[in-house]
Short mmCIF file of C-alpha atoms and ligand atoms in Angstrom, two decimals:
data_model
loop_
_atom_site.label_atom_id
_atom_site.label_comp_id
_atom_site.label_asym_id
_atom_site.label_seq_id
_atom_site.Cartn_x
_atom_site.Cartn_y
_atom_site.Cartn_z
CA UNK A 25 13.08 -7.42 -249.11
CA UNK A 26 11.91 -4.07 -247.70
CA UNK A 27 8.56 -4.05 -245.90
CA UNK A 28 6.53 -1.97 -248.32
CA UNK A 29 3.21 -2.00 -246.48
CA UNK A 30 1.46 0.00 -243.83
CA UNK A 31 0.28 -1.34 -240.51
CA UNK A 32 -3.35 -0.63 -239.72
CA UNK A 33 -4.72 0.01 -236.24
CA UNK A 34 -7.62 -2.34 -235.61
CA UNK A 35 -9.48 -3.90 -232.68
CA UNK A 36 -8.22 -7.26 -231.38
CA UNK A 37 -11.76 -8.66 -231.40
CA UNK A 38 -14.89 -8.00 -233.46
CA UNK A 39 -17.93 -10.00 -232.34
CA UNK A 40 -21.24 -9.41 -234.18
CA UNK A 41 -24.02 -11.94 -233.48
CA UNK A 42 -27.19 -12.58 -231.47
CA UNK A 43 -26.37 -13.10 -227.79
CA UNK A 44 -22.79 -11.77 -228.14
CA UNK A 45 -22.94 -9.86 -224.86
CA UNK A 46 -22.95 -13.13 -222.89
CA UNK A 47 -19.25 -13.59 -223.67
CA UNK A 48 -18.21 -10.15 -222.43
CA UNK A 49 -16.88 -11.55 -219.14
CA UNK A 50 -14.58 -13.96 -221.00
CA UNK A 51 -13.49 -11.18 -223.34
CA UNK A 52 -12.56 -8.89 -220.45
CA UNK A 53 -10.64 -11.75 -218.82
CA UNK A 54 -8.32 -11.72 -221.88
CA UNK A 55 -4.95 -10.93 -220.36
CA UNK A 56 -3.99 -8.82 -223.35
CA UNK A 57 -6.76 -6.41 -222.31
CA UNK A 58 -6.51 -6.52 -218.49
CA UNK A 59 -3.58 -8.45 -217.01
CA UNK A 60 -4.91 -8.36 -213.44
CA UNK A 61 -8.62 -8.24 -214.22
CA UNK A 62 -9.25 -4.72 -212.84
CA UNK A 63 -11.99 -3.68 -215.23
CA UNK A 64 -14.74 -1.09 -215.00
CA UNK A 65 -18.09 -1.17 -216.79
CA UNK A 66 -19.76 2.05 -217.93
CA UNK A 67 -23.46 1.83 -218.73
CA UNK A 68 -25.85 4.21 -220.41
CA UNK A 69 -29.39 5.15 -219.46
CA UNK A 70 -31.01 2.70 -221.93
CA UNK A 71 -30.36 -1.03 -221.85
CA UNK A 72 -26.98 -0.73 -220.10
CA UNK A 73 -28.22 -1.34 -216.55
CA UNK A 74 -30.12 -4.47 -217.58
CA UNK A 75 -27.10 -5.90 -219.37
CA UNK A 76 -24.74 -5.08 -216.49
CA UNK A 77 -27.05 -6.94 -214.09
CA UNK A 78 -26.91 -10.05 -216.30
CA UNK A 79 -23.12 -10.14 -216.56
CA UNK A 80 -21.40 -12.56 -214.26
CA UNK A 81 -18.73 -10.02 -213.33
CA UNK A 82 -19.13 -9.50 -209.57
CA UNK A 83 -15.77 -7.72 -209.23
CA UNK A 84 -16.35 -5.13 -211.93
CA UNK A 85 -17.39 -1.70 -210.72
CA UNK A 86 -20.34 -0.19 -212.60
CA UNK A 87 -20.29 3.50 -213.59
CA UNK A 88 -23.33 5.28 -214.96
CA UNK A 89 -22.92 7.64 -217.91
CA UNK A 90 -25.89 10.03 -217.74
CA UNK A 91 -25.41 11.65 -221.17
CA UNK A 92 -23.17 11.88 -224.21
CA UNK A 93 -21.64 15.14 -223.02
CA UNK A 94 -18.02 16.25 -222.72
CA UNK A 95 -18.61 16.90 -219.00
CA UNK A 96 -19.90 13.36 -218.38
CA UNK A 97 -16.99 11.88 -220.35
CA UNK A 98 -14.39 13.93 -218.43
CA UNK A 99 -15.93 12.95 -215.08
CA UNK A 100 -15.83 9.26 -216.05
CA UNK A 101 -12.24 9.64 -217.28
CA UNK A 102 -11.18 11.17 -213.96
CA UNK A 103 -12.80 8.35 -211.99
CA UNK A 104 -11.22 5.65 -214.17
CA UNK A 105 -7.81 7.31 -213.82
CA UNK A 106 -8.11 7.81 -210.06
CA UNK A 107 -8.92 4.14 -209.45
CA UNK A 108 -6.19 2.80 -211.79
CA UNK A 109 -8.41 0.53 -213.83
CA UNK A 110 -6.75 -1.52 -216.56
CA UNK A 111 -9.68 -1.43 -219.00
CA UNK A 112 -13.25 -0.23 -219.33
CA UNK A 113 -16.22 -1.68 -221.19
CA UNK A 114 -18.79 0.85 -222.41
CA UNK A 115 -22.25 -0.72 -222.77
CA UNK A 116 -25.04 1.20 -224.45
CA UNK A 117 -25.98 3.26 -227.48
CA UNK A 118 -23.86 5.67 -229.49
CA UNK A 119 -23.68 8.38 -226.83
CA UNK A 120 -22.52 5.98 -224.11
CA UNK A 121 -19.90 4.48 -226.42
CA UNK A 122 -18.61 7.94 -227.37
CA UNK A 123 -18.40 9.14 -223.75
CA UNK A 124 -16.65 5.94 -222.63
CA UNK A 125 -14.23 6.02 -225.57
CA UNK A 126 -13.20 9.56 -224.62
CA UNK A 127 -12.91 8.65 -220.91
CA UNK A 128 -10.77 5.58 -221.66
CA UNK A 129 -8.46 7.64 -223.87
CA UNK A 130 -8.16 10.24 -221.12
CA UNK A 131 -7.32 7.56 -218.55
CA UNK A 132 -4.90 5.89 -220.98
CA UNK A 133 -6.60 2.48 -220.82
CA UNK A 134 -8.16 0.21 -223.49
CA UNK A 135 -11.88 0.35 -224.12
CA UNK A 136 -14.27 -2.41 -225.15
CA UNK A 137 -17.33 -1.11 -227.03
CA UNK A 138 -20.51 -3.11 -226.40
CA UNK A 139 -23.15 -1.50 -228.52
CA UNK A 140 -26.90 -1.88 -228.05
CA UNK A 141 -27.88 0.27 -231.02
CA UNK A 142 -26.54 0.85 -234.52
CA UNK A 143 -27.11 4.58 -234.52
CA UNK A 144 -23.84 5.84 -236.07
CA UNK A 145 -20.41 4.79 -237.29
CA UNK A 146 -18.62 5.70 -234.07
CA UNK A 147 -18.78 2.08 -232.84
CA UNK A 148 -15.23 1.41 -233.97
CA UNK A 149 -13.89 4.82 -235.02
CA UNK A 150 -11.01 6.73 -233.41
CA UNK A 151 -13.38 9.69 -232.98
CA UNK A 152 -15.64 10.61 -230.08
CA UNK A 153 -18.52 13.02 -230.70
CA UNK A 154 -19.69 14.80 -227.55
CA UNK A 155 -22.03 17.68 -226.73
CA UNK A 156 -20.65 20.67 -224.86
CA UNK A 157 -21.84 24.14 -223.80
CA UNK A 158 -21.35 25.60 -227.31
CA UNK A 159 -22.59 22.70 -229.47
CA UNK A 160 -21.00 19.39 -230.46
CA UNK A 161 -17.33 18.53 -230.76
CA UNK A 162 -15.44 15.66 -232.45
CA UNK A 163 -12.39 14.46 -230.53
CA UNK A 164 -9.63 12.15 -231.75
CA UNK A 165 -9.30 9.20 -229.35
CA UNK A 166 -7.90 5.66 -229.36
CA UNK A 167 -9.92 3.08 -231.26
CA UNK A 168 -11.75 0.45 -229.12
CA UNK A 169 -9.64 -2.65 -228.43
CA UNK A 170 -12.71 -4.84 -228.98
CA UNK A 171 -16.15 -4.31 -230.47
CA UNK A 172 -19.16 -6.38 -229.45
CA UNK A 173 -22.52 -5.99 -231.21
CA UNK A 174 -25.33 -8.06 -229.73
CA UNK A 175 -28.00 -8.29 -232.41
CA UNK A 176 -30.68 -9.32 -229.89
CA UNK A 177 -30.05 -6.08 -227.96
CA UNK A 178 -30.10 -3.99 -231.11
CA UNK A 179 -33.42 -5.55 -232.11
CA UNK A 180 -34.83 -4.77 -228.66
CA UNK A 181 -33.75 -1.11 -228.75
CA UNK A 182 -36.70 1.26 -229.03
CA UNK A 183 -37.64 3.30 -232.10
CA UNK A 184 -35.65 4.18 -235.16
CA UNK A 185 -32.47 5.05 -233.22
CA UNK A 186 -31.51 1.35 -233.20
CA UNK A 187 -30.85 1.40 -236.93
CA UNK A 188 -30.43 5.12 -237.71
CA UNK A 189 -26.79 4.28 -238.55
CA UNK A 190 -28.12 3.31 -241.98
CA UNK A 191 -28.10 7.06 -242.69
CA UNK A 192 -24.57 7.45 -241.34
CA UNK A 193 -23.13 4.64 -243.44
CA UNK A 194 -24.83 5.59 -246.74
CA UNK A 195 -23.39 9.06 -246.02
CA UNK A 196 -19.98 7.55 -246.88
CA UNK A 197 -21.01 7.61 -250.56
CA UNK A 198 -21.52 11.37 -250.31
CA UNK A 199 -18.36 11.90 -248.26
CA UNK A 200 -16.23 9.94 -250.72
CA UNK A 201 -17.72 11.83 -253.69
CA UNK A 202 -16.85 15.11 -251.90
CA UNK A 203 -13.32 13.85 -251.26
CA UNK A 204 -12.90 13.00 -254.95
CA UNK A 205 -14.24 16.46 -255.81
CA UNK A 206 -11.59 17.99 -253.55
CA UNK A 207 -8.96 15.91 -255.32
CA UNK A 208 -10.15 17.09 -258.76
CA UNK A 209 -10.56 20.76 -257.82
CA UNK A 210 -7.80 21.29 -255.24
CA UNK A 211 -5.44 18.36 -255.65
CA UNK A 212 -6.26 16.98 -252.19
CA UNK A 213 -4.78 13.51 -251.69
CA UNK A 214 -7.35 10.70 -251.59
CA UNK A 215 -6.58 7.49 -249.69
CA UNK A 216 -7.67 4.64 -251.95
CA UNK A 217 -7.88 2.04 -249.17
CA UNK A 218 -10.04 4.26 -246.97
CA UNK A 219 -12.29 4.96 -249.96
CA UNK A 220 -12.56 1.23 -250.77
CA UNK A 221 -13.61 0.40 -247.21
CA UNK A 222 -16.09 3.28 -246.87
CA UNK A 223 -17.74 2.85 -250.27
CA UNK A 224 -18.00 -0.94 -249.96
CA UNK A 225 -19.58 -0.59 -246.52
CA UNK A 226 -22.13 1.93 -247.78
CA UNK A 227 -23.05 -0.10 -250.85
CA UNK A 228 -23.46 -3.27 -248.77
CA UNK A 229 -26.17 -1.55 -246.70
CA UNK A 230 -27.71 0.26 -249.66
CA UNK A 231 -28.25 -2.94 -251.62
CA UNK A 232 -28.98 -5.38 -248.75
CA UNK A 233 -32.56 -6.49 -249.46
CA UNK A 234 -33.44 -7.86 -246.00
CA UNK A 235 -35.89 -6.54 -243.44
CA UNK A 236 -34.51 -3.95 -241.04
CA UNK A 237 -34.65 -6.10 -237.89
CA UNK A 238 -33.52 -9.40 -239.46
CA UNK A 239 -30.21 -10.92 -238.38
CA UNK A 240 -29.02 -10.76 -242.00
CA UNK A 241 -29.61 -7.03 -242.36
CA UNK A 242 -28.41 -6.11 -238.86
CA UNK A 243 -25.18 -8.08 -239.41
CA UNK A 244 -24.45 -6.20 -242.65
CA UNK A 245 -25.29 -2.88 -240.98
CA UNK A 246 -23.10 -3.58 -237.93
CA UNK A 247 -20.16 -4.76 -240.02
CA UNK A 248 -20.51 -1.81 -242.39
CA UNK A 249 -20.54 0.68 -239.51
CA UNK A 250 -17.40 -0.97 -238.14
CA UNK A 251 -15.65 -0.78 -241.54
CA UNK A 252 -16.80 2.81 -241.99
CA UNK A 253 -15.24 3.75 -238.65
CA UNK A 254 -12.05 1.92 -239.55
CA UNK A 255 -11.89 3.75 -242.88
CA UNK A 256 -11.49 6.96 -240.86
CA UNK A 257 -8.66 5.37 -238.89
CA UNK A 258 -6.99 4.32 -242.15
CA UNK A 259 -7.37 7.83 -243.60
CA UNK A 260 -6.27 9.53 -240.39
CA UNK A 261 -9.25 11.86 -240.70
CA UNK A 262 -13.04 11.75 -240.87
CA UNK A 263 -12.89 12.45 -244.65
CA UNK A 264 -14.22 9.02 -245.82
CA UNK A 265 -17.27 9.32 -243.54
CA UNK A 266 -17.98 13.02 -243.35
CA UNK A 267 -18.56 15.43 -246.22
CA UNK A 268 -21.24 17.93 -247.21
CA UNK A 269 -23.98 15.79 -245.61
CA UNK A 270 -22.28 16.01 -242.20
CA UNK A 271 -21.78 19.77 -242.66
CA UNK A 272 -25.55 20.03 -243.21
CA UNK A 273 -26.12 17.86 -240.13
CA UNK A 274 -23.89 20.04 -237.94
CA UNK A 275 -25.68 23.15 -239.24
CA UNK A 276 -29.13 21.70 -238.45
CA UNK A 277 -27.89 20.74 -234.97
CA UNK A 278 -26.66 24.26 -234.34
CA UNK A 279 -29.60 26.17 -235.81
CA UNK A 280 -32.47 23.81 -234.99
CA UNK A 281 -31.33 21.52 -232.17
CA UNK A 282 -33.36 18.37 -231.58
CA UNK A 283 -34.43 17.99 -235.23
CA UNK A 284 -33.19 14.41 -235.54
CA UNK A 285 -30.50 11.93 -234.51
CA UNK A 286 -27.00 11.86 -236.06
CA UNK A 287 -27.92 9.01 -238.44
CA UNK A 288 -31.26 10.52 -239.44
CA UNK A 289 -29.71 13.89 -240.26
CA UNK A 290 -26.79 12.30 -242.11
CA UNK A 291 -29.27 10.33 -244.26
CA UNK A 292 -31.34 13.37 -245.23
CA UNK A 293 -28.17 15.40 -245.84
CA UNK A 294 -26.85 12.64 -248.11
CA UNK A 295 -29.98 12.56 -250.28
CA UNK A 296 -29.96 16.35 -250.75
CA UNK A 297 -26.21 16.69 -251.30
CA UNK A 298 -26.27 13.83 -253.83
CA UNK A 299 -29.04 15.70 -255.66
CA UNK A 300 -26.96 18.92 -255.54
CA UNK A 301 -24.08 16.98 -257.05
CA UNK A 302 -26.36 16.30 -260.01
CA UNK A 303 -26.84 12.57 -259.41
CA UNK A 304 -30.63 12.33 -259.21
CA UNK A 305 -30.66 8.56 -259.79
CA UNK A 306 -28.33 7.89 -256.85
CA UNK A 307 -30.29 10.35 -254.66
CA UNK A 308 -33.44 8.36 -255.44
CA UNK A 309 -31.78 5.02 -254.63
CA UNK A 310 -30.54 6.36 -251.27
CA UNK A 311 -33.93 7.93 -250.45
CA UNK A 312 -35.68 4.63 -251.24
CA UNK A 313 -33.30 2.75 -248.94
CA UNK A 314 -33.97 5.17 -246.05
CA UNK A 315 -37.74 4.99 -246.61
CA UNK A 316 -37.68 1.17 -246.77
CA UNK A 317 -36.10 1.18 -243.31
CA UNK A 318 -38.53 3.81 -242.00
CA UNK A 319 -35.98 6.60 -241.72
CA UNK A 320 -36.58 10.19 -242.88
CA UNK A 321 -35.36 11.03 -246.38
CA UNK A 322 -36.62 14.64 -246.68
CA UNK A 323 -36.28 17.78 -244.52
CA UNK A 324 -40.06 17.73 -243.95
CA UNK A 325 -39.84 14.28 -242.38
CA UNK A 326 -37.36 15.73 -239.88
CA UNK A 327 -39.93 18.41 -239.02
CA UNK A 328 -37.96 21.14 -240.82
CA UNK A 329 -39.59 23.66 -243.15
CA UNK A 330 -37.95 24.28 -246.53
CA UNK A 331 -36.87 27.73 -245.28
CA UNK A 332 -35.23 26.23 -242.18
CA UNK A 333 -33.43 23.61 -244.28
CA UNK A 334 -32.27 26.31 -246.71
CA UNK A 335 -30.84 28.30 -243.79
CA UNK A 336 -29.01 25.20 -242.55
CA UNK A 337 -27.57 24.30 -245.98
CA UNK A 338 -26.31 27.89 -246.47
CA UNK A 339 -24.73 27.87 -243.02
CA UNK A 340 -23.28 24.35 -243.41
CA UNK A 341 -19.83 25.24 -244.88
CA UNK A 342 -19.06 27.33 -241.80
CA UNK A 343 -19.39 24.28 -239.54
CA UNK A 344 -16.30 22.68 -241.02
CA UNK A 345 -13.80 25.27 -242.24
CA UNK A 346 -11.19 23.79 -244.55
CA UNK A 347 -13.31 20.86 -245.74
CA UNK A 348 -14.05 21.20 -249.45
CA UNK A 349 -17.32 19.59 -250.61
CA UNK A 350 -20.03 20.13 -253.20
CA UNK A 351 -21.35 22.96 -250.98
CA UNK A 352 -18.07 24.88 -251.18
CA UNK A 353 -17.82 24.15 -254.92
CA UNK A 354 -21.32 25.51 -255.66
CA UNK A 355 -21.13 28.35 -253.10
CA UNK A 356 -24.90 28.97 -253.36
CA UNK A 357 -26.68 31.94 -251.80
CA UNK A 358 -29.56 31.20 -249.44
CA UNK A 359 -32.06 32.14 -252.18
CA UNK A 360 -30.33 29.76 -254.62
CA UNK A 361 -30.38 27.00 -252.01
CA UNK A 362 -34.12 27.58 -251.46
CA UNK A 363 -34.81 27.23 -255.15
CA UNK A 364 -32.73 24.01 -255.35
CA UNK A 365 -34.71 22.61 -252.40
CA UNK A 366 -38.00 23.33 -254.22
CA UNK A 367 -36.66 21.59 -257.36
CA UNK A 368 -35.37 18.70 -255.23
CA UNK A 369 -38.81 18.04 -253.73
CA UNK A 370 -40.37 17.99 -257.21
CA UNK A 371 -37.63 15.78 -258.67
CA UNK A 372 -37.86 13.19 -255.89
CA UNK A 373 -41.64 13.00 -255.95
CA UNK A 374 -41.62 12.81 -259.75
ZN1 LIG B 420 -21.44 10.39 -238.84
#
């Protein structure tokens, strides 16, 4: 019988639980990952140092990743390559994971992602998002060979960044709707498996009733972010996780840098783009979810005026040429966007 199936890239190990980081040493001793045990550990400026000190890995060299920039990632990649490491573990938040993922890909070695915050869906994706001199770039890289999420560390992470990934995973609903719009209007091919993974992940978070810092909720969030990242690997593009809401996010980042984290901006973009798509009920459900978890759901909560947000929404299609979404379909002028934003505020509060 012919093999009528596709093979999916996926990590060898997914470990989501309280205290998971304690088994990192054993994981790195897995001979499939590092045959001779020459592993490096890259830590971020947050909890990374503390975790590295607790690991019983005396032979592992520790590298510090100062920022989620392309320059920091390239420097780490050069050092990993020069010293012929077999594998690298990146320990930290989203920026540290992204920089280490890029560096590992550059050095041609496997990467273990040990995440201390659930800030975006890059935990397990084959994409690395890094800042550079002209903005932010998304780079295709190898997927992590293992993903460890320590729920105790996530709970201990400061502020809303720890769970801002809620915004990035509910964004999948918007991204998938945009993809289906592109299929209807332009005949773009939609990947049903990628859609199933992305939409199921988003709905799991949207309808999980637990408190934000409970093990139950954090487990669903972590697993959904992992599935959301894998949906992009299945699709071979960021389509299932990035539509009009990410275009708005990129525009805000370019025009008004520092207005919010990736997950926060994706969440606000999702609520507004869902409203633009004419689905007020769904926009309200998503806004309520963000508010319940103390994340911004309106431009004002990001510190943006309506005029600034209107400028960003009008600029948004230029951030991702070739990606067809509700923004490209409507093709609104800045004045039309401003009037939709005014209606949106009234509709949500009513
Ligand atoms: Zn994202």
